Each structure stands twice: as structure tokens, then as C-alpha cells.
Short mmCIF file of C-alpha atoms and ligand atoms in Angstrom, two decimals:
data_model
loop_
_atom_site.label_atom_id
_atom_site.label_comp_id
_atom_site.label_asym_id
_atom_site.label_seq_id
_atom_site.Cartn_x
_atom_site.Cartn_y
_atom_site.Cartn_z
CA MET A 1 17.04 -11.94 7.57
CA SER A 2 20.23 -9.86 7.59
CA ASP A 3 20.29 -9.98 3.79
CA VAL A 4 16.79 -8.59 3.73
CA LEU A 5 17.63 -5.85 6.21
CA PHE A 6 20.91 -4.62 4.86
CA ASN A 7 20.94 -5.42 1.15
CA ALA A 8 21.03 -2.02 -0.57
CA GLU A 9 22.69 -2.89 -3.87
CA PRO A 10 22.24 -0.20 -6.54
CA VAL A 11 19.43 -1.09 -8.92
CA ALA A 12 18.89 -0.18 -12.57
CA GLN A 13 16.75 2.95 -13.00
CA PRO A 14 13.19 1.60 -13.31
CA ALA A 15 10.62 2.60 -15.89
CA SER A 16 8.38 5.37 -14.54
CA ARG A 17 5.24 4.00 -12.92
CA LEU A 18 3.42 7.29 -13.48
CA GLN A 19 4.34 7.20 -17.17
CA GLY A 20 3.08 3.61 -17.29
CA LEU A 21 -0.34 4.54 -15.90
CA ASP A 22 -3.41 4.64 -18.13
CA TYR A 23 -3.34 8.28 -19.30
CA SER A 24 -7.07 8.69 -18.68
CA VAL A 25 -6.28 8.45 -14.94
CA VAL A 26 -3.43 10.96 -15.16
CA GLN A 27 -5.26 13.65 -17.14
CA GLN A 28 -8.65 13.51 -15.37
CA CYS A 29 -8.08 16.51 -13.07
CA MET A 30 -9.70 19.67 -14.45
CA HIS A 31 -8.06 21.95 -11.83
CA CYS A 32 -11.40 23.15 -10.41
CA GLY A 33 -10.06 23.25 -6.84
CA LEU A 34 -13.22 21.87 -5.23
CA CYS A 35 -11.06 19.35 -3.35
CA LEU A 36 -8.88 22.02 -1.71
CA PRO A 37 -11.11 22.85 1.30
CA THR A 38 -11.37 19.14 2.17
CA CYS A 39 -7.61 18.52 2.21
CA PRO A 40 -6.08 18.60 5.72
CA THR A 41 -2.54 19.33 4.51
CA TYR A 42 -3.67 22.22 2.31
CA ASP A 43 -5.82 23.48 5.18
CA ALA A 44 -2.72 23.52 7.39
CA THR A 45 -0.30 25.23 5.00
CA LYS A 46 -2.41 26.93 2.30
CA GLU A 47 0.37 25.93 -0.14
CA GLU A 48 -0.78 24.71 -3.56
CA ARG A 49 1.88 22.00 -3.62
CA ASN A 50 0.38 20.55 -0.41
CA SER A 51 -3.05 20.27 -2.04
CA PRO A 52 -4.53 17.42 -4.11
CA ARG A 53 -4.54 19.64 -7.20
CA GLY A 54 -0.89 20.56 -6.69
CA ARG A 55 0.15 16.95 -6.10
CA ILE A 56 -1.75 15.74 -9.16
CA ALA A 57 -0.07 18.48 -11.25
CA LEU A 58 3.33 17.19 -10.07
CA MET A 59 2.39 13.60 -10.91
CA ARG A 60 1.13 14.63 -14.35
CA ALA A 61 4.30 16.59 -15.09
CA ILE A 62 6.31 13.42 -14.34
CA ALA A 63 3.95 11.27 -16.40
CA ASP A 64 4.33 13.73 -19.30
CA GLY A 65 8.11 13.67 -18.97
CA ARG A 66 8.25 17.42 -18.17
CA LEU A 67 9.66 16.86 -14.67
CA GLU A 68 12.19 14.46 -13.20
CA PRO A 69 11.06 12.92 -9.89
CA THR A 70 13.14 14.44 -7.10
CA ARG A 71 13.49 14.12 -3.37
CA THR A 72 11.13 17.11 -2.95
CA PHE A 73 8.51 15.25 -5.00
CA ALA A 74 8.91 12.15 -2.81
CA GLU A 75 8.66 14.19 0.40
CA GLU A 76 5.48 15.81 -0.90
CA MET A 77 3.96 12.38 -1.55
CA TYR A 78 4.79 11.37 2.03
CA PHE A 79 3.36 14.63 3.43
CA CYS A 80 0.02 13.59 1.89
CA LEU A 81 -2.07 11.66 4.43
CA GLY A 82 -3.63 9.40 1.83
CA CYS A 83 -6.93 10.19 3.54
CA LEU A 84 -8.77 10.33 0.18
CA ALA A 85 -11.04 13.22 1.26
CA CYS A 86 -10.15 14.77 -2.11
CA MET A 87 -11.70 11.80 -3.92
CA THR A 88 -15.03 12.28 -2.17
CA ALA A 89 -15.01 15.99 -3.07
CA CYS A 90 -13.92 15.59 -6.70
CA PRO A 91 -16.70 16.06 -9.28
CA ALA A 92 -14.50 14.66 -12.06
CA GLY A 93 -13.99 11.30 -10.33
CA VAL A 94 -10.20 11.58 -10.21
CA ASN A 95 -8.77 8.29 -8.92
CA TYR A 96 -6.39 9.90 -6.45
CA ALA A 97 -5.89 6.60 -4.60
CA GLU A 98 -4.27 4.97 -7.62
CA LEU A 99 -2.19 8.05 -8.47
CA PHE A 100 -0.98 8.37 -4.90
CA GLU A 101 0.03 4.71 -4.56
CA GLN A 102 1.88 4.77 -7.88
CA ALA A 103 3.59 8.05 -7.00
CA ARG A 104 4.89 6.64 -3.71
CA ALA A 105 5.95 3.43 -5.48
CA GLU A 106 7.83 5.57 -8.01
CA ALA A 107 9.58 7.41 -5.17
CA GLU A 108 10.64 4.08 -3.68
CA ASP A 109 11.70 2.54 -7.04
CA ARG A 110 13.96 5.53 -7.64
CA ARG A 111 15.24 5.57 -4.04
CA LEU A 112 14.57 9.28 -3.74
CA ILE A 113 14.53 9.52 0.05
CA GLU A 114 16.85 6.80 1.16
CA SER A 115 18.90 6.80 4.34
CA PRO A 116 20.46 3.84 6.18
CA ARG A 117 18.03 4.34 9.09
CA ARG A 118 14.99 4.54 6.83
CA ASN A 119 16.13 1.48 4.85
CA LEU A 120 16.62 -0.51 8.03
CA ILE A 121 13.17 0.41 9.37
CA ARG A 122 11.44 -0.33 6.04
CA ASN A 123 13.33 -3.60 5.54
CA PHE A 124 12.51 -4.74 9.05
CA THR A 125 8.82 -3.74 9.07
CA LEU A 126 7.47 -3.87 5.51
CA ARG A 127 9.78 -6.46 3.97
CA TRP A 128 10.14 -8.83 6.94
CA LEU A 129 7.82 -8.30 9.92
CA PHE A 130 4.52 -7.73 8.13
CA MET A 131 5.08 -10.51 5.58
CA LYS A 132 4.21 -13.23 8.11
CA GLN A 133 1.72 -13.02 10.95
CA SER A 134 3.79 -15.45 13.07
CA ARG A 135 6.63 -12.86 13.10
CA LEU A 136 4.27 -10.12 14.25
CA GLN A 137 2.85 -12.41 16.93
CA TRP A 138 6.36 -13.18 18.13
CA ILE A 139 7.09 -9.45 18.56
CA GLY A 140 3.62 -9.08 20.10
CA ARG A 141 4.41 -11.72 22.73
CA LEU A 142 7.66 -9.94 23.65
CA LEU A 143 5.79 -6.66 24.04
CA ARG A 144 3.04 -8.38 26.00
CA TRP A 145 5.57 -9.73 28.51
CA TYR A 146 7.28 -6.33 28.67
CA GLN A 147 3.92 -4.81 29.59
CA ALA A 148 2.46 -7.64 31.74
CA LEU A 149 5.58 -8.12 33.90
CA GLY A 150 5.53 -4.43 34.80
CA VAL A 151 8.81 -3.65 33.01
CA GLN A 152 7.14 -0.96 30.92
CA SER A 153 5.77 0.91 33.94
CA LEU A 154 9.10 0.47 35.76
CA VAL A 155 10.98 1.95 32.78
CA ARG A 156 8.49 4.82 32.61
CA ARG A 157 8.70 5.57 36.35
CA SER A 158 12.49 5.22 36.53
CA GLY A 159 13.17 8.29 34.38
CA LEU A 160 15.36 6.12 32.11
CA LEU A 161 13.43 7.35 29.09
CA LYS A 162 14.77 10.88 29.67
CA LEU A 163 18.10 9.60 28.35
CA PHE A 164 16.53 8.93 24.94
CA PRO A 165 15.76 11.47 22.20
CA LYS A 166 12.35 13.20 22.38
CA ARG A 167 11.02 11.35 19.33
CA LEU A 168 11.83 7.95 20.83
CA ARG A 169 10.10 8.96 24.08
CA GLU A 170 7.03 9.97 22.10
CA LEU A 171 7.04 6.66 20.23
CA GLU A 172 7.38 4.71 23.48
CA ALA A 173 4.36 6.55 24.89
CA MET A 174 2.37 5.44 21.83
CA THR A 175 3.16 1.72 22.26
CA PRO A 176 -0.20 -0.02 22.12
CA ASN A 177 -1.30 -2.52 24.75
CA ILE A 178 -1.01 -6.03 23.38
CA ARG A 179 -4.09 -8.17 24.06
CA PRO A 180 -3.65 -11.14 26.41
CA ARG A 181 -4.77 -13.48 23.61
CA PHE A 182 -4.59 -13.25 19.81
CA SER A 183 -7.54 -13.90 17.48
CA GLU A 184 -6.85 -17.59 16.88
CA GLU A 185 -6.86 -18.17 20.64
CA LEU A 186 -10.22 -16.39 20.99
CA ILE A 187 -12.12 -17.48 17.88
CA PRO A 188 -12.80 -21.10 16.89
CA SER A 189 -11.99 -21.79 13.24
CA ILE A 190 -15.69 -22.41 12.56
CA ILE A 191 -18.53 -20.83 14.53
CA PRO A 192 -22.02 -22.04 13.65
CA ALA A 193 -24.78 -19.51 12.98
CA VAL A 194 -27.16 -18.84 15.87
CA GLY A 195 -30.44 -20.29 14.60
CA ALA A 196 -30.83 -21.15 10.94
CA ARG A 197 -27.75 -20.59 8.78
CA ARG A 198 -28.36 -18.15 5.93
CA TYR A 199 -24.78 -17.32 4.97
CA ARG A 200 -21.27 -18.72 5.14
CA VAL A 201 -18.66 -16.00 5.60
CA ALA A 202 -14.90 -15.80 6.13
CA LEU A 203 -13.54 -13.44 8.78
CA LEU A 204 -10.30 -11.53 8.23
CA THR A 205 -8.47 -10.94 11.50
CA GLY A 206 -5.82 -8.53 10.19
CA CYS A 207 -2.21 -8.05 11.25
CA ALA A 208 -1.90 -5.29 13.87
CA GLN A 209 -5.62 -5.71 14.60
CA ASP A 210 -4.89 -9.31 15.67
CA LEU A 211 -2.35 -8.13 18.26
CA ILE A 212 -4.03 -5.00 19.57
CA PHE A 213 -7.76 -5.52 18.96
CA SER A 214 -8.28 -9.29 18.90
CA ASP A 215 -11.33 -8.61 21.12
CA VAL A 216 -12.90 -6.65 18.21
CA ASN A 217 -12.32 -9.69 15.98
CA ARG A 218 -14.01 -11.93 18.56
CA ASP A 219 -16.92 -9.46 18.81
CA THR A 220 -17.22 -9.41 15.01
CA ALA A 221 -17.39 -13.20 14.88
CA GLU A 222 -20.09 -13.22 17.60
CA VAL A 223 -22.12 -10.53 15.84
CA LEU A 224 -21.94 -12.40 12.53
CA ALA A 225 -23.10 -15.63 14.18
CA GLN A 226 -25.99 -13.73 15.82
CA ASN A 227 -26.94 -12.57 12.33
CA SER A 228 -27.36 -16.04 10.82
CA CYS A 229 -23.82 -16.42 9.47
CA GLU A 230 -21.60 -19.43 9.82
CA VAL A 231 -18.21 -17.85 10.48
CA VAL A 232 -15.02 -19.40 9.16
CA THR A 233 -11.80 -17.86 10.49
CA PRO A 234 -8.97 -19.41 8.44
CA ARG A 235 -5.49 -19.86 9.89
CA PRO A 236 -2.90 -18.70 9.28
CA GLN A 237 -3.89 -15.24 8.13
CA PHE A 238 -1.81 -12.61 6.36
CA CYS A 239 -1.51 -8.85 6.33
CA CYS A 240 -3.81 -7.55 3.56
CA GLY A 241 -0.93 -5.53 2.07
CA SER A 242 -2.47 -2.07 2.45
CA LEU A 243 0.53 -0.89 4.45
CA HIS A 244 2.77 -2.03 1.59
CA ALA A 245 0.67 -0.54 -1.23
CA HIS A 246 0.38 2.82 0.60
CA ASN A 247 4.12 2.93 1.21
CA GLY A 248 5.41 2.16 -2.25
CA GLU A 249 5.93 -1.60 -1.90
CA TRP A 250 3.67 -2.59 -4.78
CA THR A 251 5.34 -5.97 -5.47
CA LEU A 252 5.02 -7.09 -1.84
CA ALA A 253 1.39 -5.94 -1.81
CA GLN A 254 0.77 -8.19 -4.84
CA GLU A 255 2.46 -11.12 -3.12
CA LEU A 256 0.24 -10.70 -0.05
CA ALA A 257 -2.90 -10.39 -2.20
CA ARG A 258 -2.13 -13.75 -3.88
CA LYS A 259 -1.59 -15.37 -0.48
CA GLN A 260 -4.95 -14.06 0.75
CA ILE A 261 -6.79 -15.39 -2.30
CA ASP A 262 -5.14 -18.81 -1.94
CA GLN A 263 -5.90 -18.98 1.76
CA ILE A 264 -9.51 -17.71 1.55
CA PRO A 265 -10.88 -18.86 -1.83
CA PRO A 266 -13.63 -16.36 -2.69
CA GLU A 267 -15.65 -19.07 -4.47
CA GLN A 268 -16.32 -20.76 -1.11
CA PHE A 269 -17.94 -17.87 0.76
CA ASP A 270 -20.95 -15.57 0.51
CA ALA A 271 -18.79 -12.76 1.87
CA ILE A 272 -15.28 -12.09 3.17
CA ILE A 273 -15.63 -9.80 6.17
CA THR A 274 -13.26 -7.12 7.38
CA ASN A 275 -13.79 -4.83 10.36
CA ALA A 276 -10.79 -2.54 9.73
CA ALA A 277 -11.51 0.41 7.43
CA GLY A 278 -7.95 0.76 6.13
CA CYS A 279 -7.77 -2.93 5.22
CA GLY A 280 -11.25 -2.96 3.63
CA SER A 281 -10.45 -0.05 1.37
CA HIS A 282 -7.40 -1.91 0.02
CA LEU A 283 -8.91 -5.42 0.02
CA LYS A 284 -11.63 -4.32 -2.40
CA HIS A 285 -9.05 -3.48 -5.08
CA TYR A 286 -7.10 -6.70 -5.54
CA ALA A 287 -8.24 -6.88 -9.17
CA THR A 288 -6.41 -3.59 -9.89
CA LEU A 289 -3.37 -4.79 -7.98
CA LEU A 290 -3.30 -8.08 -9.93
CA LYS A 291 -4.53 -6.78 -13.27
CA ASP A 292 -1.48 -8.12 -15.15
CA ASP A 293 -1.52 -11.48 -13.39
CA ALA A 294 -3.28 -13.93 -15.70
CA ALA A 295 -3.42 -16.63 -13.03
CA TYR A 296 -5.09 -14.46 -10.39
CA HIS A 297 -6.92 -11.61 -12.08
CA LYS A 298 -10.31 -13.35 -12.51
CA ARG A 299 -10.28 -14.65 -8.94
CA ALA A 300 -9.24 -11.20 -7.73
CA GLU A 301 -12.33 -9.73 -9.41
CA LEU A 302 -14.53 -12.21 -7.54
CA TRP A 303 -12.58 -11.52 -4.35
CA ASP A 304 -13.28 -7.78 -4.67
CA LEU A 305 -17.01 -8.48 -4.99
CA LYS A 306 -17.02 -10.72 -1.92
CA VAL A 307 -15.09 -8.42 0.44
CA LYS A 308 -17.49 -6.55 2.71
CA ASP A 309 -16.98 -4.18 5.56
CA ILE A 310 -18.82 -5.58 8.58
CA HIS A 311 -21.28 -2.64 8.81
CA GLU A 312 -21.97 -2.80 5.09
CA TRP A 313 -22.65 -6.55 5.31
CA LEU A 314 -24.94 -6.30 8.35
CA VAL A 315 -27.08 -3.63 6.71
CA GLU A 316 -27.15 -5.60 3.46
CA ILE A 317 -28.47 -8.76 5.16
CA GLY A 318 -30.63 -6.88 7.70
CA ILE A 319 -29.29 -6.40 11.24
CA LYS A 320 -30.94 -8.39 13.99
CA PRO A 321 -31.82 -5.71 16.57
CA PRO A 322 -30.64 -6.52 20.10
CA ALA A 323 -33.38 -6.82 22.73
CA THR A 324 -33.64 -3.93 25.20
CA ASP A 325 -31.74 -4.34 28.42
CA ASP A 326 -31.44 -2.38 31.67
CA ARG A 327 -28.20 -0.51 30.88
CA PRO A 328 -28.45 3.28 31.34
CA PRO A 329 -28.84 5.55 28.29
CA THR A 330 -25.44 6.60 26.95
CA ALA A 331 -24.37 9.23 24.40
CA VAL A 332 -22.09 7.96 21.64
CA THR A 333 -20.41 9.95 18.92
CA TYR A 334 -18.96 8.53 15.72
CA HIS A 335 -15.62 9.37 14.09
CA GLU A 336 -15.56 8.26 10.44
CA ALA A 337 -12.33 6.52 9.49
CA CYS A 338 -11.09 8.01 6.20
CA HIS A 339 -10.85 4.64 4.48
CA LEU A 340 -14.42 3.82 5.42
CA CYS A 341 -16.11 7.11 4.45
CA HIS A 342 -13.79 8.22 1.62
CA GLY A 343 -12.14 4.95 0.63
CA GLN A 344 -15.31 2.83 0.65
CA ARG A 345 -18.08 5.47 0.76
CA ILE A 346 -19.60 3.76 3.79
CA THR A 347 -21.15 6.43 6.00
CA ALA A 348 -24.77 5.51 6.78
CA GLN A 349 -24.25 1.85 7.75
CA PRO A 350 -22.09 2.33 10.90
CA ARG A 351 -24.62 4.92 12.13
CA GLN A 352 -27.38 2.42 11.44
CA VAL A 353 -25.53 -0.18 13.54
CA LEU A 354 -25.18 2.30 16.41
CA LYS A 355 -28.83 3.36 16.19
CA THR A 356 -29.90 -0.29 16.45
CA ILE A 357 -28.42 -0.50 19.96
CA PRO A 358 -31.23 0.29 22.40
CA ASN A 359 -29.41 2.24 25.14
CA LEU A 360 -27.28 4.39 22.82
CA LYS A 361 -28.06 7.91 21.66
CA LEU A 362 -25.99 8.98 18.65
CA VAL A 363 -24.65 12.54 18.87
CA GLU A 364 -23.12 13.72 15.58
CA LEU A 365 -19.45 14.68 15.70
CA PRO A 366 -18.51 17.98 14.02
CA GLU A 367 -16.12 17.33 11.09
CA SER A 368 -16.66 13.59 11.55
CA THR A 369 -14.97 12.85 8.19
CA TRP A 370 -11.84 14.95 8.87
CA CYS A 371 -8.73 12.76 9.34
CA CYS A 372 -7.66 12.16 12.98
CA GLY A 373 -3.99 12.07 11.95
CA SER A 374 -3.47 8.34 12.26
CA ALA A 375 -3.45 7.58 8.50
CA GLY A 376 -1.63 4.24 8.60
CA ILE A 377 1.86 5.06 9.86
CA TYR A 378 1.56 8.81 9.18
CA ASN A 379 1.51 9.60 12.91
CA LEU A 380 4.91 7.90 13.16
CA ILE A 381 6.53 9.66 10.18
CA GLN A 382 4.84 13.09 10.31
CA PRO A 383 4.20 13.55 14.05
CA GLU A 384 3.63 17.34 14.00
CA MET A 385 0.87 17.31 11.40
CA ALA A 386 -0.64 14.17 12.97
CA ASN A 387 -0.70 15.80 16.42
CA ASP A 388 -2.37 18.95 15.08
CA LEU A 389 -5.08 16.81 13.50
CA LEU A 390 -5.51 14.82 16.69
CA GLU A 391 -5.92 17.98 18.80
CA ARG A 392 -8.59 19.20 16.39
CA LYS A 393 -10.39 15.83 16.57
CA ILE A 394 -10.28 15.68 20.38
CA ALA A 395 -11.66 19.23 20.65
CA HIS A 396 -14.65 18.19 18.52
CA ILE A 397 -15.14 15.00 20.53
CA LYS A 398 -15.17 17.07 23.75
CA SER A 399 -17.78 19.40 22.26
CA THR A 400 -20.26 16.50 21.92
CA SER A 401 -20.07 15.62 25.66
CA ALA A 402 -20.47 11.98 24.58
CA GLN A 403 -19.35 9.21 26.93
CA ILE A 404 -18.31 6.97 24.06
CA VAL A 405 -16.55 7.62 20.75
CA ALA A 406 -16.96 4.84 18.21
CA THR A 407 -14.72 4.35 15.20
CA ALA A 408 -14.05 1.41 12.91
CA ASN A 409 -10.32 1.36 12.22
CA PRO A 410 -7.49 0.18 14.50
CA GLY A 411 -5.28 3.19 13.65
CA CYS A 412 -8.05 5.67 14.49
CA LEU A 413 -8.92 3.77 17.69
CA LEU A 414 -5.30 3.97 18.85
CA GLN A 415 -4.82 7.57 17.78
CA ILE A 416 -7.98 8.78 19.55
CA MET A 417 -7.21 6.65 22.64
CA ASN A 418 -3.78 8.33 22.82
CA GLY A 419 -5.35 11.77 22.38
CA ALA A 420 -7.98 11.11 25.04
CA ASN A 421 -5.35 9.79 27.49
CA HIS A 422 -3.12 12.77 26.85
CA GLU A 423 -6.00 15.13 27.72
CA HIS A 424 -7.18 12.94 30.65
CA LEU A 425 -10.53 12.74 28.92
CA ALA A 426 -12.88 10.20 30.54
CA ILE A 427 -14.29 8.76 27.36
CA ARG A 428 -14.47 5.22 26.04
CA VAL A 429 -13.02 4.69 22.55
CA VAL A 430 -14.42 1.59 20.92
CA HIS A 431 -15.31 -0.14 17.64
CA PRO A 432 -19.07 0.06 16.82
CA ILE A 433 -19.24 -3.73 16.45
CA SER A 434 -18.03 -4.22 20.02
CA LEU A 435 -20.97 -2.11 21.20
CA LEU A 436 -23.35 -4.28 19.19
CA ALA A 437 -21.78 -7.49 20.56
CA GLU A 438 -22.15 -6.15 24.11
CA ALA A 439 -25.82 -5.37 23.46
CA TYR A 440 -26.45 -8.96 22.29
CA ARG A 441 -24.69 -10.29 25.40
CA ALA A 442 -26.54 -7.92 27.75
CA ALA A 443 -29.88 -9.06 26.38
CA ARG A 444 -29.17 -12.80 26.88
S1 SF4 B 1 -5.35 12.23 0.25
FE1 SF4 B 1 -5.95 13.68 1.88
S2 SF4 B 1 -4.03 14.79 2.36
FE2 SF4 B 1 -3.69 13.73 0.39
S3 SF4 B 1 -4.25 15.24 -1.17
FE3 SF4 B 1 -6.12 14.04 -0.78
S4 SF4 B 1 -7.21 15.19 0.81
FE4 SF4 B 1 -5.11 15.98 0.78
S1 SF4 B 2 -8.80 16.57 -8.12
FE1 SF4 B 2 -10.94 16.83 -8.73
S2 SF4 B 2 -11.72 18.40 -7.31
FE2 SF4 B 2 -9.48 18.50 -7.21
S3 SF4 B 2 -8.91 20.06 -8.71
FE3 SF4 B 2 -8.82 18.08 -9.79
S4 SF4 B 2 -10.85 17.84 -10.72
FE4 SF4 B 2 -11.05 19.46 -9.18
#
């Protein structure tokens, strides 16, 4: 492991990834500016360079060989949230997602923003921890004991944290609660369909999701079984690689994609289900990731067709409505995770799931598609911008007077939970599928 963490040998200057891109992707932007009002970073600074149009102009200048990639370029790429709101707004169909991932990969290839601390963190997390679920679970168990034995509350009460820098204190406050049991302890490897089996599906349990929201995975499996699906939950599972692709580790993202395809052969299932928006958005593009891999490309194309977000799948097969029960009417509002609404263009289906639940009344959230600031690990690397976005989101949530806020991505769930706790807001933050699972249970 130490080799992985500390090896920082100089490497030969790589070929430019942006120059290697299909030029039709690079030159698609027609500079109309229609994306600007939808971009949270441009909204915050009103600087052209912080806008999608400005960033694309920088990328094109590098692709054309008119500009050398610099540290400023790399920092700009990491100031971008990767929320993809600009893609939804763009009338020319600019593939910002591909440009953005290649631009960050270029920044990493060229080591434009290296520091020993950053290298250590990236080597530990992206290149070691997230490459095997058993490693993440090991860290999860340590954290679970730290929390369950009361050490965390003791440390917090003792004032010890005051000795640490402000940023470390903020990060400690954001430590998520680790679930008492991980997905494989909660979900049998095969769950039969309730009633006649119509479909056979595989369930992806995710990486961080498995540690922090294994209950959402269990709820997803139950909901699928209630909807005539036999649910196969393969073990072991792997990180989908979205964290790697979004943070410039293209080769590791490819490695993880191959592992997923080997572990969950797409030929064997009617659908491969994900309940995490950020993962789903990435999982549907393995064919692009593996386009030069002769051994995997065809299977990756089939994989992309089989991957379904849970809401998308339920609506496609027809949701079984839960029976009415005696729970009181409750107002729920819905925050749209960027990688569900912009990354996958799934907006109606989660609302349809919520509207199927008898005791819930859906109250629309103002700016429901505006990023909450979570954006993968953005809230860890750009805390000021992320906090501004969170404050804006919480203010809108308050304005609905809803008792529940539903959202379908682990990062958004955590971010909004932290924001609600910070403001002492008595509101439940939950995945829509958990609400549906509860409705099925309540009606039994
Ligand atoms: S991905 Fe989001 S933050 Fe980045 S340019 Fe597009 S709209 Fe702006
Ligand atoms: S990215 Fe699309 S919306 Fe934005 S300036 Fe270019 S063409 Fe216009």
C-alpha cells in the first residue's frame, strides 16, 4: 500500500486528452449563452471563466493547441460542480459531461495541481480505498465502533476538536453515521418475487451507499420484489467508478467498469438496478468508457441498455400502488439530484413514485433542479461554494413547510441532512424508495 500512497515518480508528458477527443464534441458549442443562467458557479461569480461557455472555450483552446493547460485551468475544472445543468439547458446538445471528465483527466495526467497532501489523499481514497469494497467496509467498521462506543460524542463534548484546524473540525462534523449492518448482511443474495415472477434483476448496492444507506438498498430490494422482480444481489460488489471518472482517474474508472461487467453479466438480467443518481449517470456510459476495449465494448453497450434507475424501472414496468393505510397525511417535497435530472433526464418518474404513496402530498420545491452543493466530493474540496448552495437549498425547503424532503442520491441525502441539522430543522430527509417500501409494509 505504501508504494501506492507515496509513489510520485515523474512521468512522461502525456498526449493531450482534449486534443484526442472527437472534434465534433469539442466544437459543438455555438456560444449562445443559454446555459449561463442555469450554472451555479456563474450565478455566484458572474465571471465568464466560471461559466460553461467559458470553460468550454478553455477546453477548445487546449484542444486546438492555442493554450497550454495550466494550474489555473485545472483549478477552474475543479471549481465546476459537474452538476450538468448546462447540458439540460444547451440547445446544441453539447456533451459537457465528456468534456469535463476529459478536462479533469488532462489536469491529473499533467499533474497541474499536485501537492504532497493532495497526492496522499487521492492515493489513499481513489487509488486504494475505493478500489475494493472490503477496504471501505473495514474503514466503515472502525467508524461504526467510534460512533457506537460513544467515542465520537465524547470527543465532541471534550472540546478536543478545538485544537484542530477549522477545516478539520468542519469535516469531522460531516462524518456520516455508519449503518449497523451493511447491504450483504441485510439483503439475501436472491430474493424471490412476491407473486408471479415477471423479471429477474440485479441490484447494485454501491460503495458509500453500502456503508451509510444500506437501509435504502434493503428497501429497494423489497420494493423490487413487491413489483414482481426476482432480485439478485451479487457479492462482492464494486464501486461503479463515477468518483474516479469525475476526478480524472479515467484508467481506474475503466478497471472498475470491467469488474462490474464480469461480476454482473448483463446478458443474465432484464435490468441492472441502481438507486443512487450519481452512480446511475455514470453506469449508463460504460460503452463510452470502454470504447477502445475490444474485449468489453459490445458487452458494455448491452450493460448500458440494462442499467436502470429504480424510479425509471418501476414506471417502465408499472408500479404496484400500495394499499391505503391509517398513517396521517404528510407533505413531502422533492429535491432533484443533478445526476438524475440532468445526468439521466429522469424527472417525472420519482414524482410518480411519490404520488403513488397514499398518505403523501407532494409539494413542489422551488429550484428543485439547482445543485445542493454535494456534487460528489465537491463539498469537501470547495466548502464555501458548497455551503452557499446548501443554504439556498435549505431556504427553499423551509418555504415548502413540508415534513419530509425526498431525494435519490446519497451525497444529496447527506448534504441536506447536514444542512437541516445545522439549522435545527425538524424535517425528515429520505430516499423516495424508502417511503414506498414503508407504504408497502404499513399496508400489510
Ligand atoms: S456542470 Fe454545473 S457548474 Fe459546471 S459548467 Fe455546467 S452548470 Fe456550471
Ligand atoms: S454550451 Fe450550449 S448553451 Fe452553453 S453557450 Fe455553448 S451552445 Fe450555448
